[in-house]
Amino acid sequence: MDLKRLHYFCTIADQGQISRAARVLHMAQPPLSQRLRELEEELGTPLFLRQGRQLQLTDAGRLLYRRARDILRSVDATKEEVIRAATQAGPTLRIGLTPTSRALWLSRFETLRALFQDRQIGLVVGDSSYLEHLLETGQIDAAFMQPPLHPENFRIQRLASSPPVAVLPRRLHGTVPRRLTLADLAPHPLLLLRRSFGVSTYERLLRSFHELGLTPNVALYSSDVSLLLELMRRGFAGIAVVPESETGDMGEDYWVRPLEADLPDYHLSLVCRSGEQDAALVERLLTFWAD
């Protein structure tokens, strides 16, 4: 089945008229009508119901449309992969990184470059749920992230833990207790870290508020801890709850206080797909982390 005819067919289906599809495709209407007739003859069935100038897909046409879209998307993705491979100067190490591990990872970047001088390094930043998907589909080689929600088929090496802490501007809080309770947080607008899907510290924190009969004032939640801390630096008049590991450069204008609450730590892990082919890569990345 000719890919160009499939492309023409999908465009006609999207536009609902051959004349409109011809304009989108920058071609004359008669040859486009001919390509559609050829496709219908090849398949031995009409693909559209003609209602004046409007076209509606038949049952067979709807089936072909779904399959053709999948085929064309796959072809486009393959072309992109081949182009990327052809333009690379050498082998690539594709690493995923969560925003919650940004500070720790940056402090070790020079060690990473020294260990992998034979490779280009590609970095994808996203929350752990997104990186788990990229690992599953083979789009990255390894990730520094929170432990995956579905640990099957992954090799997971726990690297570091960081408790959640509260960050508050000193200009709004002259003195604060050494540890903050949830009752201390509840009256203030909150910036909270939340995974894009799956249960995380965010859900446990809200549950803890409700168990105490408190209603938190959540101004914003995000999977990007850097964004939350940037809002604090820009004068947000509230409190951010983030991993302690990411607060090192907040400076003297902010209080960083531990929380008196039953909340899990953020656990940074090195995650790769299971398999002997990843063993050497994992060992080199663990060396990078240890150094």
PDB file of C-alpha atoms in Angstrom:
ATOM      1  CA  MET A   1       0.000   0.000   0.000  1.00  0.00           C
ATOM      2  CA  ASP A   2       1.514   3.312  -1.118  1.00  0.00           C
ATOM      3  CA  LEU A   3       2.397   5.692   1.751  1.00  0.00           C
ATOM      4  CA  LYS A   4       1.689   8.773  -0.359  1.00  0.00           C
ATOM      5  CA  ARG A   5      -1.834   7.560  -1.114  1.00  0.00           C
ATOM      6  CA  LEU A   6      -2.371   6.908   2.616  1.00  0.00           C
ATOM      7  CA  HIS A   7      -1.261  10.465   3.325  1.00  0.00           C
ATOM      8  CA  TYR A   8      -3.668  11.797   0.688  1.00  0.00           C
ATOM      9  CA  PHE A   9      -6.489   9.648   2.098  1.00  0.00           C
ATOM     10  CA  CYS A  10      -5.945  10.921   5.665  1.00  0.00           C
ATOM     11  CA  THR A  11      -5.847  14.524   4.495  1.00  0.00           C
ATOM     12  CA  ILE A  12      -9.151  14.064   2.622  1.00  0.00           C
ATOM     13  CA  ALA A  13     -10.677  12.493   5.754  1.00  0.00           C
ATOM     14  CA  ASP A  14      -9.439  15.381   7.919  1.00  0.00           C
ATOM     15  CA  GLN A  15     -10.738  18.051   5.519  1.00  0.00           C
ATOM     16  CA  GLY A  16     -14.027  16.366   4.563  1.00  0.00           C
ATOM     17  CA  GLN A  17     -13.774  17.567   0.953  1.00  0.00           C
ATOM     18  CA  ILE A  18     -11.441  16.711  -1.894  1.00  0.00           C
ATOM     19  CA  SER A  19     -11.229  20.349  -2.988  1.00  0.00           C
ATOM     20  CA  ARG A  20     -10.229  21.483   0.499  1.00  0.00           C
ATOM     21  CA  ALA A  21      -7.716  18.630   0.852  1.00  0.00           C
ATOM     22  CA  ALA A  22      -6.201  19.544  -2.539  1.00  0.00           C
ATOM     23  CA  ARG A  23      -5.564  23.083  -1.287  1.00  0.00           C
ATOM     24  CA  VAL A  24      -3.913  21.773   1.877  1.00  0.00           C
ATOM     25  CA  LEU A  25      -1.745  19.404  -0.178  1.00  0.00           C
ATOM     26  CA  HIS A  26      -0.931  22.118  -2.767  1.00  0.00           C
ATOM     27  CA  MET A  27      -2.057  19.970  -5.679  1.00  0.00           C
ATOM     28  CA  ALA A  28      -4.795  19.973  -8.280  1.00  0.00           C
ATOM     29  CA  GLN A  29      -8.123  18.310  -7.459  1.00  0.00           C
ATOM     30  CA  PRO A  30      -8.333  15.794 -10.395  1.00  0.00           C
ATOM     31  CA  PRO A  31      -5.096  13.895  -9.583  1.00  0.00           C
ATOM     32  CA  LEU A  32      -6.080  13.765  -5.899  1.00  0.00           C
ATOM     33  CA  SER A  33      -9.469  12.280  -6.851  1.00  0.00           C
ATOM     34  CA  GLN A  34      -7.627   9.762  -9.027  1.00  0.00           C
ATOM     35  CA  ARG A  35      -5.335   8.690  -6.160  1.00  0.00           C
ATOM     36  CA  LEU A  36      -8.396   8.121  -3.945  1.00  0.00           C
ATOM     37  CA  ARG A  37     -10.090   6.004  -6.648  1.00  0.00           C
ATOM     38  CA  GLU A  38      -6.892   3.936  -7.005  1.00  0.00           C
ATOM     39  CA  LEU A  39      -6.804   3.289  -3.265  1.00  0.00           C
ATOM     40  CA  GLU A  40     -10.455   2.236  -3.185  1.00  0.00           C
ATOM     41  CA  GLU A  41      -9.882  -0.064  -6.171  1.00  0.00           C
ATOM     42  CA  GLU A  42      -6.853  -1.622  -4.483  1.00  0.00           C
ATOM     43  CA  LEU A  43      -8.860  -2.331  -1.330  1.00  0.00           C
ATOM     44  CA  GLY A  44     -12.027  -3.298  -3.192  1.00  0.00           C
ATOM     45  CA  THR A  45     -14.325  -1.139  -1.078  1.00  0.00           C
ATOM     46  CA  PRO A  46     -15.514   2.488  -0.944  1.00  0.00           C
ATOM     47  CA  LEU A  47     -13.839   4.516   1.800  1.00  0.00           C
ATOM     48  CA  PHE A  48     -16.192   7.499   1.774  1.00  0.00           C
ATOM     49  CA  LEU A  49     -19.905   8.152   1.487  1.00  0.00           C
ATOM     50  CA  ARG A  50     -20.473  11.042  -0.930  1.00  0.00           C
ATOM     51  CA  GLN A  51     -23.031  13.590   0.250  1.00  0.00           C
ATOM     52  CA  GLY A  52     -22.758  16.378  -2.265  1.00  0.00           C
ATOM     53  CA  ARG A  53     -19.306  17.856  -1.873  1.00  0.00           C
ATOM     54  CA  GLN A  54     -18.982  16.496   1.675  1.00  0.00           C
ATOM     55  CA  LEU A  55     -17.347  13.137   2.341  1.00  0.00           C
ATOM     56  CA  GLN A  56     -17.973  10.883   5.344  1.00  0.00           C
ATOM     57  CA  LEU A  57     -15.898   7.824   6.158  1.00  0.00           C
ATOM     58  CA  THR A  58     -17.478   4.409   5.770  1.00  0.00           C
ATOM     59  CA  ASP A  59     -16.844   1.757   8.425  1.00  0.00           C
ATOM     60  CA  ALA A  60     -13.961   0.473   6.310  1.00  0.00           C
ATOM     61  CA  GLY A  61     -12.726   4.022   5.857  1.00  0.00           C
ATOM     62  CA  ARG A  62     -12.702   4.651   9.615  1.00  0.00           C
ATOM     63  CA  LEU A  63     -10.682   1.470  10.171  1.00  0.00           C
ATOM     64  CA  LEU A  64      -8.199   2.441   7.472  1.00  0.00           C
ATOM     65  CA  TYR A  65      -7.944   5.984   8.856  1.00  0.00           C
ATOM     66  CA  ARG A  66      -6.960   4.741  12.330  1.00  0.00           C
ATOM     67  CA  ARG A  67      -4.390   2.309  10.947  1.00  0.00           C
ATOM     68  CA  ALA A  68      -3.051   4.786   8.376  1.00  0.00           C
ATOM     69  CA  ARG A  69      -2.525   7.439  11.051  1.00  0.00           C
ATOM     70  CA  ASP A  70      -0.520   4.953  13.147  1.00  0.00           C
ATOM     71  CA  ILE A  71       1.563   3.961  10.112  1.00  0.00           C
ATOM     72  CA  LEU A  72       2.296   7.549   9.087  1.00  0.00           C
ATOM     73  CA  ARG A  73       3.225   8.539  12.647  1.00  0.00           C
ATOM     74  CA  SER A  74       5.561   5.543  12.859  1.00  0.00           C
ATOM     75  CA  VAL A  75       7.200   6.461   9.558  1.00  0.00           C
ATOM     76  CA  ASP A  76       7.711  10.067  10.688  1.00  0.00           C
ATOM     77  CA  ALA A  77       9.217   8.917  13.982  1.00  0.00           C
ATOM     78  CA  THR A  78      11.566   6.526  12.164  1.00  0.00           C
ATOM     79  CA  LYS A  79      12.728   9.294   9.840  1.00  0.00           C
ATOM     80  CA  GLU A  80      13.481  11.530  12.830  1.00  0.00           C
ATOM     81  CA  GLU A  81      15.467   8.768  14.550  1.00  0.00           C
ATOM     82  CA  VAL A  82      17.504   8.067  11.409  1.00  0.00           C
ATOM     83  CA  ILE A  83      18.251  11.774  10.930  1.00  0.00           C
ATOM     84  CA  ARG A  84      19.318  12.103  14.567  1.00  0.00           C
ATOM     85  CA  ALA A  85      21.558   9.031  14.286  1.00  0.00           C
ATOM     86  CA  ALA A  86      23.124  10.322  11.056  1.00  0.00           C
ATOM     87  CA  THR A  87      23.944  13.718  12.559  1.00  0.00           C
ATOM     88  CA  GLN A  88      25.533  12.438  15.779  1.00  0.00           C
ATOM     89  CA  ALA A  89      29.286  12.747  15.963  1.00  0.00           C
ATOM     90  CA  GLY A  90      29.559   9.671  18.158  1.00  0.00           C
ATOM     91  CA  PRO A  91      27.672   7.436  20.595  1.00  0.00           C
ATOM     92  CA  THR A  92      25.272   9.186  22.937  1.00  0.00           C
ATOM     93  CA  LEU A  93      24.509   8.696  26.608  1.00  0.00           C
ATOM     94  CA  ARG A  94      20.857   9.695  27.107  1.00  0.00           C
ATOM     95  CA  ILE A  95      20.166  10.611  30.727  1.00  0.00           C
ATOM     96  CA  GLY A  96      16.916  11.587  32.404  1.00  0.00           C
ATOM     97  CA  LEU A  97      16.953  13.966  35.358  1.00  0.00           C
ATOM     98  CA  THR A  98      14.189  15.018  37.727  1.00  0.00           C
ATOM     99  CA  PRO A  99      14.070  18.643  38.864  1.00  0.00           C
ATOM    100  CA  THR A 100      14.323  17.377  42.459  1.00  0.00           C
ATOM    101  CA  SER A 101      17.817  15.994  41.766  1.00  0.00           C
ATOM    102  CA  ARG A 102      19.076  18.984  39.780  1.00  0.00           C
ATOM    103  CA  ALA A 103      21.385  20.465  42.427  1.00  0.00           C
ATOM    104  CA  LEU A 104      23.013  17.147  43.313  1.00  0.00           C
ATOM    105  CA  TRP A 105      23.506  16.242  39.652  1.00  0.00           C
ATOM    106  CA  LEU A 106      24.985  19.601  38.656  1.00  0.00           C
ATOM    107  CA  SER A 107      27.593  19.364  41.397  1.00  0.00           C
ATOM    108  CA  ARG A 108      28.905  16.160  39.763  1.00  0.00           C
ATOM    109  CA  PHE A 109      28.727  17.150  36.094  1.00  0.00           C
ATOM    110  CA  GLU A 110      32.499  17.479  35.569  1.00  0.00           C
ATOM    111  CA  THR A 111      32.977  13.949  36.909  1.00  0.00           C
ATOM    112  CA  LEU A 112      30.347  12.706  34.457  1.00  0.00           C
ATOM    113  CA  ARG A 113      32.151  14.346  31.529  1.00  0.00           C
ATOM    114  CA  ALA A 114      35.467  12.781  32.588  1.00  0.00           C
ATOM    115  CA  LEU A 115      33.950   9.288  32.828  1.00  0.00           C
ATOM    116  CA  PHE A 116      32.106   9.495  29.503  1.00  0.00           C
ATOM    117  CA  GLN A 117      34.540  11.343  27.268  1.00  0.00           C
ATOM    118  CA  ASP A 118      33.757   8.811  24.536  1.00  0.00           C
ATOM    119  CA  ARG A 119      30.091   9.855  24.346  1.00  0.00           C
ATOM    120  CA  GLN A 120      27.902  12.835  23.733  1.00  0.00           C
ATOM    121  CA  ILE A 121      25.630  13.417  26.724  1.00  0.00           C
ATOM    122  CA  GLY A 122      21.978  14.154  26.144  1.00  0.00           C
ATOM    123  CA  LEU A 123      19.898  15.333  29.093  1.00  0.00           C
ATOM    124  CA  VAL A 124      16.095  15.185  29.406  1.00  0.00           C
ATOM    125  CA  VAL A 125      14.594  16.970  32.408  1.00  0.00           C
ATOM    126  CA  GLY A 126      11.155  15.856  33.538  1.00  0.00           C
ATOM    127  CA  ASP A 127       9.338  14.492  36.532  1.00  0.00           C
ATOM    128  CA  SER A 128       9.768  10.849  37.517  1.00  0.00           C
ATOM    129  CA  SER A 129       6.527   9.676  35.907  1.00  0.00           C
ATOM    130  CA  TYR A 130       7.614  11.047  32.533  1.00  0.00           C
ATOM    131  CA  LEU A 131      11.142   9.639  32.842  1.00  0.00           C
ATOM    132  CA  GLU A 132       9.729   6.214  33.713  1.00  0.00           C
ATOM    133  CA  HIS A 133       7.831   6.275  30.405  1.00  0.00           C
ATOM    134  CA  LEU A 134      10.981   7.275  28.492  1.00  0.00           C
ATOM    135  CA  LEU A 135      12.913   4.402  30.080  1.00  0.00           C
ATOM    136  CA  GLU A 136      10.174   1.896  29.268  1.00  0.00           C
ATOM    137  CA  THR A 137      10.124   2.966  25.616  1.00  0.00           C
ATOM    138  CA  GLY A 138      13.918   3.019  25.264  1.00  0.00           C
ATOM    139  CA  GLN A 139      14.144   6.767  24.660  1.00  0.00           C
ATOM    140  CA  ILE A 140      16.714   7.280  27.429  1.00  0.00           C
ATOM    141  CA  ASP A 141      19.423   4.969  28.807  1.00  0.00           C
ATOM    142  CA  ALA A 142      19.258   5.837  32.510  1.00  0.00           C
ATOM    143  CA  ALA A 143      17.584   8.329  34.830  1.00  0.00           C
ATOM    144  CA  PHE A 144      18.320  10.038  38.115  1.00  0.00           C
ATOM    145  CA  MET A 145      14.820  10.137  39.545  1.00  0.00           C
ATOM    146  CA  GLN A 146      12.445   9.140  42.293  1.00  0.00           C
ATOM    147  CA  PRO A 147      11.863   5.358  42.376  1.00  0.00           C
ATOM    148  CA  PRO A 148       9.499   4.316  39.560  1.00  0.00           C
ATOM    149  CA  LEU A 149       5.848   3.640  40.326  1.00  0.00           C
ATOM    150  CA  HIS A 150       6.161   0.269  38.545  1.00  0.00           C
ATOM    151  CA  PRO A 151       9.601  -1.104  39.478  1.00  0.00           C
ATOM    152  CA  GLU A 152       9.260  -4.295  37.434  1.00  0.00           C
ATOM    153  CA  ASN A 153      11.831  -4.583  34.633  1.00  0.00           C
ATOM    154  CA  PHE A 154      14.010  -1.835  36.102  1.00  0.00           C
ATOM    155  CA  ARG A 155      17.316  -1.912  37.910  1.00  0.00           C
ATOM    156  CA  ILE A 156      17.081   0.581  40.770  1.00  0.00           C
ATOM    157  CA  GLN A 157      20.005   1.814  42.840  1.00  0.00           C
ATOM    158  CA  ARG A 158      19.119   4.084  45.760  1.00  0.00           C
ATOM    159  CA  LEU A 159      21.570   7.016  45.876  1.00  0.00           C
ATOM    160  CA  ALA A 160      20.422   9.650  48.372  1.00  0.00           C
ATOM    161  CA  SER A 161      17.510  10.766  50.481  1.00  0.00           C
ATOM    162  CA  SER A 162      16.274  14.263  51.207  1.00  0.00           C
ATOM    163  CA  PRO A 163      13.500  15.213  53.643  1.00  0.00           C
ATOM    164  CA  PRO A 164      10.796  17.718  52.706  1.00  0.00           C
ATOM    165  CA  VAL A 165      11.382  21.156  54.228  1.00  0.00           C
ATOM    166  CA  ALA A 166       9.598  24.495  54.319  1.00  0.00           C
ATOM    167  CA  VAL A 167      11.123  27.569  52.669  1.00  0.00           C
ATOM    168  CA  LEU A 168       9.866  30.956  53.911  1.00  0.00           C
ATOM    169  CA  PRO A 169      11.010  34.543  53.265  1.00  0.00           C
ATOM    170  CA  ARG A 170      12.524  36.128  56.368  1.00  0.00           C
ATOM    171  CA  ARG A 171      10.932  39.500  55.519  1.00  0.00           C
ATOM    172  CA  LEU A 172       7.515  37.968  56.238  1.00  0.00           C
ATOM    173  CA  HIS A 173       8.530  35.828  59.193  1.00  0.00           C
ATOM    174  CA  GLY A 174      10.812  37.548  61.690  1.00  0.00           C
ATOM    175  CA  THR A 175      11.321  34.408  63.768  1.00  0.00           C
ATOM    176  CA  VAL A 176      10.087  30.885  63.218  1.00  0.00           C
ATOM    177  CA  PRO A 177      10.258  27.705  65.292  1.00  0.00           C
ATOM    178  CA  ARG A 178      13.104  25.285  64.700  1.00  0.00           C
ATOM    179  CA  ARG A 179      10.552  22.854  63.246  1.00  0.00           C
ATOM    180  CA  LEU A 180       7.256  23.752  61.601  1.00  0.00           C
ATOM    181  CA  THR A 181       4.026  21.881  62.166  1.00  0.00           C
ATOM    182  CA  LEU A 182       1.245  21.561  59.609  1.00  0.00           C
ATOM    183  CA  ALA A 183      -0.740  24.003  61.739  1.00  0.00           C
ATOM    184  CA  ASP A 184       2.072  26.528  61.169  1.00  0.00           C
ATOM    185  CA  LEU A 185       1.777  26.013  57.388  1.00  0.00           C
ATOM    186  CA  ALA A 186      -2.013  25.967  57.012  1.00  0.00           C
ATOM    187  CA  PRO A 187      -2.697  29.767  57.186  1.00  0.00           C
ATOM    188  CA  HIS A 188      -0.184  30.572  54.430  1.00  0.00           C
ATOM    189  CA  PRO A 189      -0.344  30.221  50.634  1.00  0.00           C
ATOM    190  CA  LEU A 190       1.614  27.090  49.721  1.00  0.00           C
ATOM    191  CA  LEU A 191       3.768  26.055  46.778  1.00  0.00           C
ATOM    192  CA  LEU A 192       3.850  22.254  46.633  1.00  0.00           C
ATOM    193  CA  LEU A 193       5.729  19.695  44.597  1.00  0.00           C
ATOM    194  CA  ARG A 194       3.556  17.102  42.871  1.00  0.00           C
ATOM    195  CA  ARG A 195       4.297  14.208  40.550  1.00  0.00           C
ATOM    196  CA  SER A 196       2.415  14.369  37.225  1.00  0.00           C
ATOM    197  CA  PHE A 197       0.633  11.109  38.069  1.00  0.00           C
ATOM    198  CA  GLY A 198       0.775   8.545  40.837  1.00  0.00           C
ATOM    199  CA  VAL A 199       0.755   9.031  44.604  1.00  0.00           C
ATOM    200  CA  SER A 200       3.591  11.163  45.933  1.00  0.00           C
ATOM    201  CA  THR A 201       4.491  13.348  48.913  1.00  0.00           C
ATOM    202  CA  TYR A 202       1.875  15.852  47.728  1.00  0.00           C
ATOM    203  CA  GLU A 203      -1.040  13.474  48.309  1.00  0.00           C
ATOM    204  CA  ARG A 204       0.368  12.327  51.654  1.00  0.00           C
ATOM    205  CA  LEU A 205       0.821  15.925  52.770  1.00  0.00           C
ATOM    206  CA  LEU A 206      -2.782  16.834  51.930  1.00  0.00           C
ATOM    207  CA  ARG A 207      -4.023  13.729  53.719  1.00  0.00           C
ATOM    208  CA  SER A 208      -2.028  14.722  56.818  1.00  0.00           C
ATOM    209  CA  PHE A 209      -3.621  18.182  56.771  1.00  0.00           C
ATOM    210  CA  HIS A 210      -7.122  16.721  56.552  1.00  0.00           C
ATOM    211  CA  GLU A 211      -6.469  14.193  59.326  1.00  0.00           C
ATOM    212  CA  LEU A 212      -5.713  17.160  61.595  1.00  0.00           C
ATOM    213  CA  GLY A 213      -8.856  18.984  60.491  1.00  0.00           C
ATOM    214  CA  LEU A 214      -6.820  21.604  58.624  1.00  0.00           C
ATOM    215  CA  THR A 215      -7.526  23.018  55.160  1.00  0.00           C
ATOM    216  CA  PRO A 216      -4.303  23.894  53.333  1.00  0.00           C
ATOM    217  CA  ASN A 217      -4.180  26.975  51.114  1.00  0.00           C
ATOM    218  CA  VAL A 218      -2.509  25.498  48.004  1.00  0.00           C
ATOM    219  CA  ALA A 219      -1.624  28.389  45.717  1.00  0.00           C
ATOM    220  CA  LEU A 220       0.210  26.248  43.168  1.00  0.00           C
ATOM    221  CA  TYR A 221       1.489  22.728  42.698  1.00  0.00           C
ATOM    222  CA  SER A 222       4.053  21.723  40.089  1.00  0.00           C
ATOM    223  CA  SER A 223       6.426  18.897  39.199  1.00  0.00           C
ATOM    224  CA  ASP A 224       9.208  21.494  38.726  1.00  0.00           C
ATOM    225  CA  VAL A 225      10.931  22.363  41.999  1.00  0.00           C
ATOM    226  CA  SER A 226      13.075  25.016  40.283  1.00  0.00           C
ATOM    227  CA  LEU A 227       9.926  26.889  39.279  1.00  0.00           C
ATOM    228  CA  LEU A 228       8.603  26.832  42.846  1.00  0.00           C
ATOM    229  CA  LEU A 229      11.855  28.186  44.273  1.00  0.00           C
ATOM    230  CA  GLU A 230      12.078  30.829  41.553  1.00  0.00           C
ATOM    231  CA  LEU A 231       8.635  32.040  42.578  1.00  0.00           C
ATOM    232  CA  MET A 232       9.926  32.359  46.136  1.00  0.00           C
ATOM    233  CA  ARG A 233      12.910  34.417  44.917  1.00  0.00           C
ATOM    234  CA  ARG A 234      10.527  36.663  42.972  1.00  0.00           C
ATOM    235  CA  GLY A 235       8.720  37.588  46.170  1.00  0.00           C
ATOM    236  CA  PHE A 236       5.956  34.998  46.622  1.00  0.00           C
ATOM    237  CA  ALA A 237       4.385  35.756  49.990  1.00  0.00           C
ATOM    238  CA  GLY A 238       3.967  32.231  51.251  1.00  0.00           C
ATOM    239  CA  ILE A 239       5.774  28.952  51.909  1.00  0.00           C
ATOM    240  CA  ALA A 240       7.237  26.346  49.565  1.00  0.00           C
ATOM    241  CA  VAL A 241       7.546  22.692  50.596  1.00  0.00           C
ATOM    242  CA  VAL A 242      10.438  21.113  48.669  1.00  0.00           C
ATOM    243  CA  PRO A 243      13.305  18.623  49.141  1.00  0.00           C
ATOM    244  CA  GLU A 244      16.042  19.941  51.412  1.00  0.00           C
ATOM    245  CA  SER A 245      18.667  19.014  48.782  1.00  0.00           C
ATOM    246  CA  GLU A 246      17.370  21.754  46.447  1.00  0.00           C
ATOM    247  CA  THR A 247      17.528  24.649  48.924  1.00  0.00           C
ATOM    248  CA  GLY A 248      21.296  25.155  49.153  1.00  0.00           C
ATOM    249  CA  ASP A 249      21.380  28.387  47.131  1.00  0.00           C
ATOM    250  CA  MET A 250      18.377  30.127  48.677  1.00  0.00           C
ATOM    251  CA  GLY A 251      20.624  32.496  50.644  1.00  0.00           C
ATOM    252  CA  GLU A 252      20.191  34.342  53.919  1.00  0.00           C
ATOM    253  CA  ASP A 253      16.890  35.957  52.945  1.00  0.00           C
ATOM    254  CA  TYR A 254      15.004  32.708  53.545  1.00  0.00           C
ATOM    255  CA  TRP A 255      14.345  30.364  56.406  1.00  0.00           C
ATOM    256  CA  VAL A 256      14.659  26.646  55.629  1.00  0.00           C
ATOM    257  CA  ARG A 257      12.934  24.615  58.310  1.00  0.00           C
ATOM    258  CA  PRO A 258      12.238  20.873  58.761  1.00  0.00           C
ATOM    259  CA  LEU A 259       8.634  19.769  59.067  1.00  0.00           C
ATOM    260  CA  GLU A 260       7.107  18.076  62.064  1.00  0.00           C
ATOM    261  CA  ALA A 261       4.965  15.740  59.993  1.00  0.00           C
ATOM    262  CA  ASP A 262       4.926  12.070  59.052  1.00  0.00           C
ATOM    263  CA  LEU A 263       6.056  12.486  55.446  1.00  0.00           C
ATOM    264  CA  PRO A 264       8.398  10.275  53.408  1.00  0.00           C
ATOM    265  CA  ASP A 265      11.756  11.522  52.213  1.00  0.00           C
ATOM    266  CA  TYR A 266      12.437  12.162  48.551  1.00  0.00           C
ATOM    267  CA  HIS A 267      14.614   9.272  47.383  1.00  0.00           C
ATOM    268  CA  LEU A 268      16.968   9.900  44.495  1.00  0.00           C
ATOM    269  CA  SER A 269      17.696   6.695  42.586  1.00  0.00           C
ATOM    270  CA  LEU A 270      19.627   5.648  39.508  1.00  0.00           C
ATOM    271  CA  VAL A 271      17.153   3.745  37.326  1.00  0.00           C
ATOM    272  CA  CYS A 272      17.914   1.691  34.204  1.00  0.00           C
ATOM    273  CA  ARG A 273      16.057  -1.016  32.341  1.00  0.00           C
ATOM    274  CA  SER A 274      16.917  -4.498  33.553  1.00  0.00           C
ATOM    275  CA  GLY A 275      19.324  -6.479  31.409  1.00  0.00           C
ATOM    276  CA  GLU A 276      22.918  -7.488  31.192  1.00  0.00           C
ATOM    277  CA  GLN A 277      23.512  -4.964  28.410  1.00  0.00           C
ATOM    278  CA  ASP A 278      23.007  -2.155  30.944  1.00  0.00           C
ATOM    279  CA  ALA A 279      25.380  -3.534  33.584  1.00  0.00           C
ATOM    280  CA  ALA A 280      28.520  -1.698  32.400  1.00  0.00           C
ATOM    281  CA  LEU A 281      26.600   1.566  32.020  1.00  0.00           C
ATOM    282  CA  VAL A 282      25.175   1.262  35.523  1.00  0.00           C
ATOM    283  CA  GLU A 283      28.600   0.622  37.044  1.00  0.00           C
ATOM    284  CA  ARG A 284      30.083   3.689  35.344  1.00  0.00           C
ATOM    285  CA  LEU A 285      27.183   5.861  36.476  1.00  0.00           C
ATOM    286  CA  LEU A 286      27.524   4.576  40.041  1.00  0.00           C
ATOM    287  CA  THR A 287      31.209   5.486  39.910  1.00  0.00           C
ATOM    288  CA  PHE A 288      30.200   8.952  38.743  1.00  0.00           C
ATOM    289  CA  TRP A 289      27.839   9.264  41.690  1.00  0.00           C
ATOM    290  CA  ALA A 290      30.325   7.951  44.263  1.00  0.00           C
ATOM    291  CA  ASP A 291      32.968  10.427  43.137  1.00  0.00           C
TER     292      ASP A 291
END
